[in-house]
Short mmCIF file of C-alpha atoms and ligand atoms in Angstrom, two decimals:
data_model
loop_
_atom_site.label_atom_id
_atom_site.label_comp_id
_atom_site.label_asym_id
_atom_site.label_seq_id
_atom_site.Cartn_x
_atom_site.Cartn_y
_atom_site.Cartn_z
CA MET A 1 -188.52 -136.72 90.09
CA ARG A 2 -187.29 -135.14 93.31
CA SER A 3 -189.48 -137.37 95.42
CA LEU A 4 -188.19 -140.44 93.58
CA LEU A 5 -184.62 -139.34 94.28
CA PHE A 6 -185.55 -138.81 97.91
CA LEU A 7 -187.07 -142.27 98.13
CA LEU A 8 -183.94 -143.82 96.64
CA LEU A 9 -181.74 -141.90 99.10
CA VAL A 10 -183.87 -142.99 102.05
CA LEU A 11 -183.81 -146.60 100.90
CA ARG A 12 -180.04 -146.55 100.47
CA TRP A 13 -179.49 -145.07 103.90
CA THR A 14 -181.95 -147.42 105.64
CA SER A 15 -182.30 -151.14 105.23
CA GLY A 16 -180.67 -151.16 101.78
CA GLU A 17 -180.15 -154.48 100.04
CA LEU A 18 -180.35 -156.93 102.92
CA PRO A 19 -181.95 -160.28 102.02
CA PRO A 20 -185.17 -161.02 103.90
CA PRO A 21 -184.71 -162.67 107.33
CA GLU A 22 -184.99 -166.46 107.72
CA ARG A 23 -187.98 -166.07 110.05
CA SER A 24 -189.63 -163.58 112.36
CA TYR A 25 -187.65 -163.16 115.58
CA LYS A 26 -188.95 -162.07 118.96
CA ILE A 27 -186.63 -159.38 120.26
CA LEU A 28 -186.70 -157.75 123.68
CA MET A 29 -185.11 -154.32 124.13
CA VAL A 30 -184.44 -153.30 127.73
CA LEU A 31 -183.62 -149.68 128.48
CA PRO A 32 -185.51 -148.83 131.68
CA VAL A 33 -182.93 -146.25 132.86
CA SER A 34 -182.40 -144.53 129.51
CA SER A 35 -183.23 -140.93 128.64
CA HIS A 36 -185.04 -139.75 125.49
CA SER A 37 -181.81 -139.50 123.58
CA HIS A 38 -180.75 -143.08 124.40
CA ARG A 39 -184.21 -144.30 123.41
CA ASN A 40 -183.85 -142.32 120.17
CA VAL A 41 -180.94 -144.58 119.26
CA PHE A 42 -183.06 -147.71 119.86
CA LEU A 43 -186.18 -146.52 118.03
CA PRO A 44 -184.87 -146.40 114.44
CA LEU A 45 -183.47 -149.92 114.87
CA ALA A 46 -186.72 -151.17 116.48
CA LYS A 47 -188.75 -149.72 113.62
CA ALA A 48 -186.45 -151.11 110.94
CA LEU A 49 -186.50 -154.58 112.56
CA ALA A 50 -190.29 -154.44 112.88
CA GLU A 51 -190.54 -153.52 109.21
CA ARG A 52 -188.58 -156.69 108.42
CA GLY A 53 -191.25 -158.72 110.19
CA HIS A 54 -189.69 -159.15 113.64
CA LYS A 55 -191.72 -158.69 116.82
CA ILE A 56 -190.18 -156.10 119.14
CA GLU A 57 -190.98 -155.48 122.79
CA MET A 58 -189.34 -152.60 124.63
CA LEU A 59 -189.14 -151.97 128.37
CA SER A 60 -188.39 -148.29 128.67
CA ASN A 61 -188.55 -145.09 130.63
CA THR A 62 -191.05 -143.06 128.65
CA ASN A 63 -194.41 -141.50 129.31
CA LYS A 64 -195.42 -141.76 125.65
CA PRO A 65 -195.00 -145.36 124.42
CA ILE A 66 -194.62 -145.66 120.67
CA VAL A 67 -197.63 -146.71 118.60
CA HIS A 68 -196.40 -149.09 115.92
CA PRO A 69 -197.81 -152.38 114.58
CA GLY A 70 -194.57 -154.31 115.15
CA ILE A 71 -193.45 -152.72 118.44
CA HIS A 72 -194.95 -153.14 121.89
CA GLU A 73 -193.43 -150.63 124.29
CA ILE A 74 -193.90 -151.19 128.01
CA ALA A 75 -193.39 -148.15 130.23
CA HIS A 76 -192.47 -148.71 133.87
CA ASN A 77 -193.64 -145.21 134.93
CA LEU A 78 -191.36 -145.15 137.97
CA PRO A 79 -190.48 -141.59 138.97
CA GLU A 80 -186.73 -142.11 139.53
CA PHE A 81 -185.51 -141.21 136.07
CA ASP A 82 -188.35 -139.02 134.89
CA VAL A 83 -186.41 -136.19 133.29
CA SER A 84 -189.50 -134.05 132.82
CA THR A 85 -189.31 -133.26 136.55
CA LEU A 86 -185.60 -132.44 136.50
CA ASN A 87 -183.92 -129.10 136.07
CA LEU A 88 -180.64 -130.02 134.47
CA PHE A 89 -179.29 -126.47 134.76
CA ASP A 90 -179.38 -127.03 138.53
CA THR A 91 -177.16 -130.10 138.27
CA ARG A 92 -174.35 -127.80 137.09
CA LYS A 93 -173.93 -126.67 140.70
CA GLU A 94 -173.32 -130.19 141.98
CA PRO A 95 -169.69 -131.33 142.29
CA GLU A 96 -170.49 -134.68 140.67
CA GLY A 97 -172.72 -133.04 138.02
CA SER A 98 -175.81 -134.96 136.98
CA PHE A 99 -174.10 -138.10 138.24
CA TYR A 100 -175.27 -137.68 141.84
CA LEU A 101 -178.82 -138.50 140.68
CA PHE A 102 -177.85 -142.09 140.05
CA ILE A 103 -176.24 -142.77 143.43
CA ASP A 104 -179.49 -142.08 145.18
CA ALA A 105 -181.96 -143.36 142.59
CA MET A 106 -180.39 -146.60 141.34
CA PRO A 107 -180.91 -148.85 144.40
CA LYS A 108 -184.46 -147.54 144.93
CA PHE A 109 -185.21 -148.24 141.30
CA ALA A 110 -183.71 -151.75 141.48
CA ARG A 111 -185.85 -152.48 144.55
CA LYS A 112 -189.09 -151.48 142.80
CA ILE A 113 -188.93 -152.33 139.13
CA TYR A 114 -189.29 -156.14 139.26
CA HIS A 115 -192.36 -155.78 141.50
CA LEU A 116 -194.33 -153.83 138.88
CA PRO A 117 -197.01 -156.11 137.35
CA GLN A 118 -196.10 -155.28 133.74
CA VAL A 119 -192.39 -155.97 134.40
CA LYS A 120 -193.13 -159.16 136.35
CA GLU A 121 -195.22 -160.45 133.47
CA LEU A 122 -192.49 -159.63 130.95
CA TYR A 123 -189.82 -161.25 133.11
CA ALA A 124 -191.86 -164.44 133.52
CA ARG A 125 -192.02 -164.98 129.75
CA ARG A 126 -188.55 -163.72 128.88
CA LYS A 127 -187.45 -167.16 127.58
CA GLU A 128 -189.82 -166.61 124.63
CA PHE A 129 -187.38 -164.15 123.16
CA ASP A 130 -184.71 -164.96 120.60
CA LEU A 131 -182.57 -162.02 121.65
CA VAL A 132 -182.25 -159.40 124.37
CA ILE A 133 -180.78 -155.98 123.50
CA ALA A 134 -179.85 -153.71 126.42
CA ASP A 135 -178.62 -150.14 126.61
CA HIS A 136 -175.05 -150.61 127.79
CA MET A 137 -175.04 -147.43 129.87
CA PHE A 138 -176.88 -147.12 133.22
CA ASN A 139 -178.93 -150.31 132.67
CA GLU A 140 -177.16 -153.02 134.71
CA VAL A 141 -180.45 -153.36 136.61
CA ALA A 142 -182.00 -154.90 133.48
CA TYR A 143 -179.35 -157.61 132.96
CA PRO A 144 -181.42 -160.36 134.69
CA PHE A 145 -183.56 -160.31 131.52
CA ALA A 146 -180.51 -161.40 129.51
CA TYR A 147 -179.50 -164.36 131.67
CA GLU A 148 -179.21 -167.54 129.56
CA LEU A 149 -180.40 -165.79 126.41
CA PRO A 150 -178.51 -164.48 123.38
CA PHE A 151 -177.70 -160.95 124.43
CA MET A 152 -176.24 -157.84 122.84
CA THR A 153 -175.94 -154.18 123.76
CA ILE A 154 -176.15 -150.80 122.13
CA ALA A 155 -173.51 -148.36 123.31
CA THR A 156 -175.78 -145.32 123.01
CA PRO A 157 -173.11 -142.80 124.07
CA GLY A 158 -170.65 -144.18 121.51
CA MET A 159 -167.31 -145.71 122.42
CA ASP A 160 -166.94 -146.25 126.15
CA TYR A 161 -163.61 -147.85 127.01
CA ARG A 162 -165.13 -149.43 130.13
CA GLN A 163 -167.50 -151.44 128.00
CA SER A 164 -164.85 -152.10 125.38
CA ALA A 165 -162.76 -153.71 128.14
CA VAL A 166 -165.69 -155.98 129.03
CA LEU A 167 -165.62 -157.29 125.45
CA GLY A 168 -161.87 -157.90 125.70
CA ASN A 169 -160.59 -154.73 124.03
CA VAL A 170 -158.78 -152.50 126.52
CA LEU A 171 -158.18 -149.16 124.82
CA ASN A 172 -154.90 -147.39 125.37
CA PRO A 173 -155.14 -144.30 127.63
CA ALA A 174 -152.06 -142.89 125.90
CA TYR A 175 -154.32 -141.69 123.10
CA VAL A 176 -157.95 -142.55 123.97
CA PRO A 177 -159.34 -139.71 126.09
CA ASN A 178 -161.70 -140.16 129.01
CA PHE A 179 -165.34 -140.13 127.90
CA LEU A 180 -166.40 -137.37 130.29
CA LEU A 181 -163.48 -135.16 131.27
CA PRO A 182 -161.38 -134.19 128.29
CA THR A 183 -157.69 -133.98 129.12
CA SER A 184 -154.90 -132.90 126.82
CA LEU A 185 -152.78 -135.95 126.09
CA ASP A 186 -149.78 -133.99 124.77
CA THR A 187 -147.88 -133.99 128.06
CA VAL A 188 -146.89 -136.79 130.38
CA PHE A 189 -149.00 -135.18 133.14
CA GLY A 190 -152.04 -135.17 130.87
CA ARG A 191 -151.53 -138.84 130.11
CA LEU A 192 -151.03 -139.62 133.79
CA LYS A 193 -154.34 -137.89 134.61
CA ASN A 194 -156.09 -139.67 131.74
CA THR A 195 -154.77 -143.08 132.78
CA PHE A 196 -155.91 -142.43 136.33
CA LEU A 197 -159.37 -141.37 135.08
CA HIS A 198 -159.68 -144.49 132.90
CA ILE A 199 -159.17 -146.64 135.97
CA PHE A 200 -161.07 -144.45 138.39
CA THR A 201 -164.26 -144.00 136.33
CA ALA A 202 -164.46 -147.76 135.79
CA ILE A 203 -164.04 -148.50 139.50
CA HIS A 204 -166.33 -145.65 140.55
CA TRP A 205 -169.38 -146.89 138.64
CA ARG A 206 -168.79 -150.63 138.44
CA LEU A 207 -167.17 -151.54 141.74
CA TRP A 208 -167.90 -148.72 144.12
CA LYS A 209 -170.82 -146.29 143.85
CA ILE A 210 -173.48 -147.83 141.59
CA VAL A 211 -173.32 -151.47 140.58
CA PRO A 212 -172.75 -152.90 144.10
CA SER A 213 -175.86 -151.13 145.41
CA VAL A 214 -177.92 -152.41 142.45
CA GLN A 215 -176.40 -155.88 142.87
CA LYS A 216 -177.50 -155.99 146.50
CA GLU A 217 -181.12 -155.30 145.56
CA ILE A 218 -181.09 -157.75 142.66
CA SER A 219 -179.46 -160.54 144.71
CA ALA A 220 -182.16 -160.13 147.34
CA GLN A 221 -184.84 -160.76 144.70
CA PHE A 222 -183.00 -163.27 142.47
CA PRO A 223 -180.64 -165.22 144.74
CA ASP A 224 -179.85 -167.80 142.01
CA LEU A 225 -178.61 -165.37 139.37
CA PRO A 226 -174.89 -164.92 138.72
CA PRO A 227 -173.48 -161.41 139.37
CA LEU A 228 -174.78 -158.72 136.97
CA LEU A 229 -171.26 -158.02 135.71
CA ASP A 230 -170.88 -161.71 134.76
CA ILE A 231 -174.11 -161.59 132.77
CA GLU A 232 -172.79 -158.43 131.11
CA ARG A 233 -169.58 -160.21 130.13
CA ASN A 234 -171.62 -162.78 128.16
CA GLN A 235 -172.84 -160.19 125.61
CA SER A 236 -172.24 -161.31 122.05
CA LEU A 237 -171.88 -157.99 120.37
CA THR A 238 -172.23 -154.26 120.79
CA LEU A 239 -173.48 -151.63 118.36
CA LEU A 240 -171.45 -148.48 118.96
CA ASN A 241 -173.14 -145.14 118.39
CA SER A 242 -169.97 -143.68 116.89
CA HIS A 243 -168.19 -143.57 113.56
CA PHE A 244 -164.58 -142.84 112.75
CA SER A 245 -165.49 -140.05 110.35
CA MET A 246 -166.89 -138.01 113.26
CA ASP A 247 -165.19 -139.71 116.22
CA MET A 248 -161.73 -141.00 116.98
CA PRO A 249 -160.57 -144.03 114.98
CA VAL A 250 -159.74 -146.80 117.48
CA PRO A 251 -158.96 -150.50 117.11
CA LEU A 252 -162.16 -152.55 117.20
CA LEU A 253 -163.00 -156.21 117.68
CA PRO A 254 -165.30 -158.03 115.23
CA SER A 255 -167.91 -157.82 118.01
CA GLN A 256 -167.81 -153.99 118.07
CA ILE A 257 -169.82 -152.55 115.19
CA GLU A 258 -169.85 -148.82 114.51
CA VAL A 259 -173.35 -147.60 113.63
CA GLY A 260 -172.96 -143.91 114.57
CA GLY A 261 -175.53 -141.67 112.93
CA LEU A 262 -177.99 -144.52 112.34
CA HIS A 263 -180.88 -142.18 113.12
CA CYS A 264 -179.71 -139.58 110.58
CA ARG A 265 -181.71 -139.36 107.36
CA PRO A 266 -182.23 -137.10 104.36
CA ALA A 267 -184.64 -134.20 104.86
CA LYS A 268 -188.39 -134.52 104.57
CA PRO A 269 -190.44 -131.53 103.39
CA LEU A 270 -190.77 -128.79 106.05
CA PRO A 271 -194.07 -127.38 107.37
CA GLU A 272 -195.05 -124.44 105.17
CA ASP A 273 -194.55 -121.65 107.77
CA ILE A 274 -191.06 -122.81 108.69
CA LYS A 275 -190.11 -123.36 105.07
CA SER A 276 -191.09 -119.87 103.97
CA TRP A 277 -189.42 -118.33 107.03
CA LEU A 278 -186.14 -120.11 106.20
CA ASP A 279 -186.48 -119.49 102.44
CA GLY A 280 -186.87 -115.79 103.18
CA ALA A 281 -183.78 -115.55 105.38
CA GLY A 282 -181.85 -114.01 102.49
CA PRO A 283 -178.06 -113.96 102.08
CA GLU A 284 -177.52 -113.54 105.84
CA GLY A 285 -178.96 -117.00 106.41
CA ALA A 286 -180.68 -118.48 109.43
CA ILE A 287 -179.63 -119.96 112.76
CA TYR A 288 -181.30 -122.92 114.41
CA PHE A 289 -181.26 -122.95 118.23
CA SER A 290 -182.33 -125.90 120.37
CA LEU A 291 -181.21 -127.33 123.69
CA GLY A 292 -182.59 -130.78 122.92
CA SER A 293 -185.29 -132.85 124.51
CA VAL A 294 -183.84 -133.58 127.96
CA ALA A 295 -182.62 -130.10 128.86
CA ARG A 296 -185.77 -128.14 128.34
CA GLY A 297 -185.25 -124.49 127.46
CA ASP A 298 -187.79 -123.39 130.06
CA SER A 299 -185.54 -124.59 132.89
CA MET A 300 -182.94 -122.07 131.67
CA PRO A 301 -182.23 -119.33 134.25
CA SER A 302 -183.78 -116.05 133.09
CA LYS A 303 -180.48 -114.16 133.00
CA TYR A 304 -179.24 -116.49 130.25
CA ARG A 305 -182.53 -116.20 128.40
CA ASP A 306 -182.33 -112.40 128.51
CA MET A 307 -178.77 -112.51 127.20
CA LEU A 308 -179.79 -114.72 124.29
CA VAL A 309 -182.77 -112.48 123.47
CA GLU A 310 -180.47 -109.42 123.45
CA ALA A 311 -177.78 -111.17 121.40
CA PHE A 312 -180.32 -112.30 118.80
CA LYS A 313 -181.63 -108.72 118.59
CA ARG A 314 -178.15 -107.57 117.53
CA LEU A 315 -177.77 -110.20 114.79
CA ASN A 316 -178.95 -109.80 111.18
CA HIS A 317 -179.80 -113.48 110.83
CA ARG A 318 -183.16 -115.12 111.26
CA ILE A 319 -183.27 -117.36 114.31
CA LEU A 320 -185.48 -120.40 114.72
CA TRP A 321 -185.62 -121.12 118.45
CA LYS A 322 -187.04 -124.31 119.98
CA PHE A 323 -188.50 -123.24 123.30
CA GLU A 324 -191.38 -124.64 125.34
CA ARG A 325 -193.31 -121.38 125.60
CA ASP A 326 -193.41 -117.81 124.24
CA ILE A 327 -190.83 -115.25 125.32
CA GLU A 328 -191.63 -111.58 125.68
CA GLY A 329 -189.53 -108.92 124.02
CA VAL A 330 -187.94 -111.03 121.29
CA SER A 331 -187.02 -109.19 118.09
CA ASP A 332 -188.72 -109.74 114.71
CA ASN A 333 -185.89 -111.92 113.42
CA VAL A 334 -186.72 -114.65 115.97
CA MET A 335 -189.35 -117.38 115.51
CA ILE A 336 -190.15 -119.52 118.56
CA LYS A 337 -191.76 -122.97 118.36
CA LYS A 338 -192.43 -125.66 120.96
CA TRP A 339 -191.29 -128.43 118.69
CA LEU A 340 -189.30 -128.39 115.47
CA PRO A 341 -188.30 -131.08 112.93
CA GLN A 342 -184.59 -130.76 113.65
CA GLN A 343 -183.10 -132.79 110.81
CA ASP A 344 -185.33 -131.22 108.16
CA ILE A 345 -184.31 -127.77 109.40
CA LEU A 346 -180.60 -128.60 109.53
CA ALA A 347 -180.80 -129.79 105.94
CA HIS A 348 -182.19 -126.43 104.71
CA PRO A 349 -179.51 -124.65 102.66
CA ASN A 350 -180.14 -121.28 104.36
CA VAL A 351 -179.34 -122.63 107.82
CA LYS A 352 -175.79 -121.52 108.52
CA LEU A 353 -175.36 -122.46 112.16
CA PHE A 354 -176.79 -124.75 114.84
CA ILE A 355 -176.66 -123.44 118.41
CA THR A 356 -176.94 -126.63 120.47
CA HIS A 357 -176.46 -128.09 123.94
CA GLY A 358 -174.06 -130.52 122.29
CA GLY A 359 -176.01 -133.76 122.83
CA LEU A 360 -174.41 -136.58 120.87
CA LEU A 361 -177.39 -137.11 118.55
CA SER A 362 -177.66 -133.40 117.75
CA LEU A 363 -173.97 -133.29 116.97
CA GLN A 364 -174.26 -136.32 114.71
CA GLU A 365 -177.16 -134.68 112.87
CA SER A 366 -175.00 -131.59 112.43
CA CYS A 367 -172.22 -133.72 110.97
CA TYR A 368 -174.61 -135.57 108.68
CA HIS A 369 -176.28 -132.40 107.37
CA GLY A 370 -172.99 -130.48 107.30
CA LYS A 371 -173.84 -127.54 109.58
CA PRO A 372 -171.27 -125.95 111.96
CA VAL A 373 -172.16 -125.66 115.65
CA LEU A 374 -171.99 -123.31 118.59
CA VAL A 375 -172.15 -125.58 121.64
CA LEU A 376 -173.56 -124.46 125.02
CA PRO A 377 -173.08 -127.67 127.01
CA ILE A 378 -175.24 -128.33 130.07
CA PHE A 379 -174.34 -131.75 131.51
CA GLY A 380 -172.89 -135.20 130.88
CA ASP A 381 -170.79 -135.68 127.77
CA GLN A 382 -171.91 -132.37 126.25
CA GLU A 383 -168.84 -130.39 127.32
CA LYS A 384 -166.60 -133.04 125.80
CA ASN A 385 -168.65 -132.83 122.60
CA GLY A 386 -168.28 -129.03 122.57
CA ILE A 387 -164.52 -129.23 123.01
CA LYS A 388 -164.40 -131.82 120.25
CA ALA A 389 -166.35 -129.56 117.87
CA GLN A 390 -163.89 -126.75 118.60
CA THR A 391 -160.69 -128.80 118.29
CA SER A 392 -161.98 -130.51 115.14
CA GLY A 393 -162.61 -127.06 113.62
CA PHE A 394 -166.34 -127.29 112.94
CA GLY A 395 -167.57 -125.18 115.83
CA LEU A 396 -166.98 -123.26 119.06
CA TRP A 397 -168.18 -123.83 122.60
CA LEU A 398 -169.07 -121.49 125.47
CA VAL A 399 -169.57 -121.92 129.22
CA TRP A 400 -172.98 -120.83 130.56
CA GLU A 401 -171.52 -119.20 133.69
CA GLU A 402 -169.18 -117.05 131.56
CA LEU A 403 -171.78 -116.11 128.95
CA THR A 404 -172.13 -112.48 127.77
CA VAL A 405 -174.12 -110.93 124.94
CA GLU A 406 -170.86 -110.02 123.17
CA LYS A 407 -169.47 -113.56 123.46
CA ILE A 408 -172.60 -114.95 121.83
CA THR A 409 -172.67 -112.47 118.93
CA GLU A 410 -168.90 -112.72 118.34
CA SER A 411 -168.96 -116.52 118.28
CA VAL A 412 -171.97 -116.58 115.95
CA ARG A 413 -170.31 -114.13 113.54
CA GLU A 414 -166.98 -115.96 113.65
CA ILE A 415 -168.58 -119.30 112.75
CA ILE A 416 -170.81 -117.89 110.02
CA GLU A 417 -168.30 -115.48 108.45
CA ASN A 418 -165.13 -117.55 108.64
CA PRO A 419 -165.48 -120.25 105.97
CA ARG A 420 -163.22 -122.75 107.74
CA TYR A 421 -166.01 -124.04 110.02
CA SER A 422 -168.46 -124.87 107.24
CA GLU A 423 -165.67 -126.30 105.08
CA THR A 424 -164.58 -128.64 107.87
CA ILE A 425 -168.09 -129.85 108.65
CA SER A 426 -168.84 -130.37 104.94
CA SER A 427 -165.83 -132.64 104.65
CA VAL A 428 -166.93 -134.58 107.77
CA SER A 429 -170.38 -134.90 106.21
CA ARG A 430 -168.99 -136.22 102.92
CA CYS A 431 -166.90 -138.86 104.75
CA LEU A 432 -169.83 -139.88 106.95
CA LYS A 433 -172.05 -140.49 103.93
CA ASP A 434 -169.32 -142.31 102.00
CA GLN A 435 -169.90 -145.84 103.32
CA LEU A 436 -170.35 -149.26 101.78
CA ASN A 437 -173.68 -149.68 103.56
CA SER A 438 -175.70 -147.50 105.90
CA PRO A 439 -175.26 -147.62 109.69
CA LEU A 440 -178.86 -148.79 110.05
CA GLU A 441 -178.30 -151.57 107.55
CA ARG A 442 -175.25 -152.73 109.54
CA ALA A 443 -177.23 -152.57 112.78
CA ILE A 444 -179.98 -154.75 111.29
CA PHE A 445 -177.52 -157.21 109.76
CA TRP A 446 -175.54 -157.78 112.98
CA THR A 447 -178.64 -157.96 115.17
CA GLU A 448 -180.06 -160.74 113.01
CA TYR A 449 -176.60 -162.33 112.82
CA VAL A 450 -176.50 -162.80 116.61
CA VAL A 451 -179.83 -164.67 116.51
CA ARG A 452 -178.98 -166.62 113.36
CA HIS A 453 -175.77 -167.92 114.93
CA LYS A 454 -177.19 -168.52 118.42
CA GLY A 455 -175.23 -165.86 120.23
CA ALA A 456 -172.42 -165.89 117.64
CA PRO A 457 -169.72 -167.43 119.87
CA ARG A 458 -167.14 -167.11 117.08
CA LEU A 459 -167.22 -163.35 117.55
CA ARG A 460 -166.09 -163.61 121.13
CA SER A 461 -162.58 -162.39 121.89
CA PRO A 462 -160.59 -164.71 124.18
CA GLY A 463 -159.50 -161.49 125.91
CA ALA A 464 -162.98 -161.20 127.41
CA SER A 465 -162.40 -164.28 129.56
CA LEU A 466 -159.06 -163.18 131.02
CA SER A 467 -158.63 -161.71 134.47
CA TRP A 468 -156.85 -158.37 134.83
CA VAL A 469 -153.70 -160.11 136.03
CA GLU A 470 -153.67 -162.30 132.93
CA TYR A 471 -154.70 -159.50 130.54
CA LEU A 472 -151.94 -157.14 131.68
CA LEU A 473 -149.42 -160.05 131.62
CA LEU A 474 -148.72 -159.45 135.30
CA ASP A 475 -148.46 -163.20 135.89
CA VAL A 476 -146.02 -163.49 132.98
CA LEU A 477 -143.95 -160.59 134.29
CA ALA A 478 -143.90 -162.12 137.76
CA LEU A 479 -142.77 -165.48 136.37
CA PHE A 480 -140.16 -163.79 134.18
CA PHE A 481 -138.84 -161.88 137.17
CA LEU A 482 -138.68 -165.08 139.20
CA ILE A 483 -136.72 -166.86 136.45
CA VAL A 484 -134.25 -163.97 136.10
CA VAL A 485 -133.69 -163.81 139.84
CA THR A 486 -133.22 -167.59 140.05
CA VAL A 487 -130.73 -167.59 137.17
CA LEU A 488 -128.81 -164.72 138.74
CA LEU A 489 -128.69 -166.52 142.07
CA VAL A 490 -127.48 -169.74 140.44
CA VAL A 491 -124.84 -167.87 138.43
CA ARG A 492 -123.71 -166.10 141.55
CA TRP A 493 -123.48 -169.42 143.41
CA ILE A 494 -121.44 -171.02 140.60
CA VAL A 495 -119.10 -168.05 140.27
CA LYS A 496 -118.55 -168.06 144.02
CA LYS A 497 -117.76 -171.80 144.00
CA MET A 498 -115.37 -171.40 141.10
CA LEU A 499 -113.62 -168.44 142.65
CA ARG A 500 -113.27 -170.34 145.90
CA ALA A 501 -111.88 -173.37 144.08
CA VAL A 502 -109.34 -171.24 142.18
CA PHE A 503 -108.48 -169.32 145.32
CA THR A 504 -107.91 -172.43 147.49
CA LYS A 505 -105.83 -174.03 144.70
CA SER A 506 -103.57 -170.98 144.36
CA LYS A 507 -103.31 -170.78 148.17
CA ALA A 508 -102.29 -174.42 148.26
CA LYS A 509 -99.70 -173.71 145.54
CA THR A 510 -98.13 -170.80 147.45
CA ALA A 511 -98.08 -172.87 150.62
CA LYS A 512 -96.27 -175.64 148.73
CA LYS A 513 -93.74 -173.13 147.34
CA LYS A 514 -93.07 -171.76 150.83
CA ASN A 515 -92.46 -175.24 152.20
CA GLN A 516 -89.88 -176.05 149.54
C1 NAG B 1 -174.24 -166.77 127.33
O1 NAG B 1 -174.55 -166.59 125.95
C2 NAG B 1 -174.90 -167.79 125.27
C3 NAG B 1 -175.02 -167.46 123.80
O2 NAG B 1 -175.74 -166.33 123.56
C4 NAG B 1 -176.17 -168.36 125.88
O3 NAG B 1 -176.54 -169.53 125.21
C5 NAG B 1 -175.89 -168.66 127.35
O4 NAG B 1 -177.02 -169.17 127.97
C6 NAG B 1 -175.43 -167.39 128.05
N1 NAG B 1 -175.03 -167.69 129.41
C7 NAG B 1 -175.48 -167.00 130.45
C8 NAG B 1 -174.92 -167.43 131.78
O5 NAG B 1 -176.26 -166.10 130.36
#
C-alpha cells in the first residue's frame, strides 16, 4: 500500500499526464562550463525526456558521464573547470571571490574546446539536432552549437535579471535585488547601490571581463558566425530554476517558465544503517550536515573542522555528517559518511535541521522536504541564499571567519527549539507542492513545445529586439524634449512679435497725441 502511494506520488511529481510526443526528437544539451550542481538541474530533465523516447546528447564538464540508454554524455575532460582540483575555501580570500577563476580560464578554454576530437565531431553533425539546450550561465562559449537551430536555455541559478533582459524583460532594480550581493532596498541609498550593481554586473561579465575574451577566441575559429550575444538573443525560451513559493514573485514573459525544484522528489527507502540511526535519534532528533558536492568538506581548514567537532560534542542531537574521510575525536552522536542520499535523509521525520553551504539545490530540497536550515555559505550565490533563509524566517546563517563553538551550538538550538523556523519552512513546502502540474512536467512540456512549433516564434517578446535607447524610451524622451523646446521657442517668438506690435502701435498713438 505504501509503495503504491509512493509510486503515485512520484508519477504525479514527474512526467504526470502529458500525452506522448509526436515523434522522437534529437536534443543536444551543452553545458561544458557547468559545475555538478548545474548539471544536476539538467539531468532530471534529460532522463525524463529520454524516458519519453527522445535521444539526448550532452556535452558537459564531468569525469563520470552518465550511463543511460537514452542519454549519450560527452565529457571534454579539459582541466579548466575541474572543481575536484579546486579548494573553494581558498577563493574566500580573493577580492572577486570565485569569480577570478573565470577571467583566466575562459579564453584558454574557448581556444581549446573546439579542437578536441569528440567536440569537433559533435559540432560537425550539430544540424542533426531538433533542439539545442544550453546552460544560460557561464556557457557563452557553447553558443556556436545553437546557431541556426531552435535553441533554449536553462537558467540553472534561477532568475538572473541579465538573462531576463536578453529575453526582453528588464526587471526593476527598485525591488529585484542583485543576484550575488544582497542589498537592503528599504532606503534610497540601497536602491542606488542595487541599480548600479544591476548595470555593473551585466557590463562586467558581458561587455568587459569575460564575453569579449571568449568572443575573440571564437571569432578566430569561426569567422562567419554572428556575435555570441546575438546568438544568445535568438533563444526561444528559458526554464528558470526558481519558483515564487520559495523565491521572489516577479513579472514573467510567456517565454520564462518557472521549474524550480524540478529535481526534488519524494523519499526513497534509506539504507538500513542510516535508517536505524535516524529512527533511534529519539525526541531530540537528528541534524544532517553537508557542504554539497562542489565544496568538499576535506578542503575545510582544520580550525573550522575542530570547532564543528567540539560543537557537535556539546549537542544532544544525533548528527549525520557528509565528509570525504574519517575524522578523529568525534563524539558518539556523530556518524560520518562519504556519500549520503540527501533527499531521503531530509524527508526523515526525525531530521530537525539541515546544516548546509546554502547551494541553491540543497536549499530547494530543504524547502521541498520542509526542513529548516543553518547556512554556512562558502562562495557564489550561497551567502545570498543564507541571508534569504534568515530573512524569510526558515533558517539562520553564519560567516566562516567569525565562527565559534558557541555560535554554532546557539544557532542550532535556536532553530530546533524555536518552532517558528519549522513552521515557516512547512508552509513554504506546502505552497511548493501545491501546483497544477509538477515542475518537471512543465519542463518537458515546454521543451517539446519549442521543437513542435519550430522555435516557437509566437513566444518571442518584441522587447527582445529593441536597443537600450528604444527600450528605455530615451529616443521618445529626446523627441518629446525637442518638441517642447520648439513649441516654447515658437510661443516666445509669437509673444515677442505681438508685444512689439502692441508697443509700436501705442508709441505711434502717443506720438500722434503729442503732435496734436
Ligand atoms: C533563430 O531561431 C530560429 C527559430 O528557432 C531559427 O530557425 C533560426 O535559424 C535562428 N537564427 C539564428 C541566427 O540562429
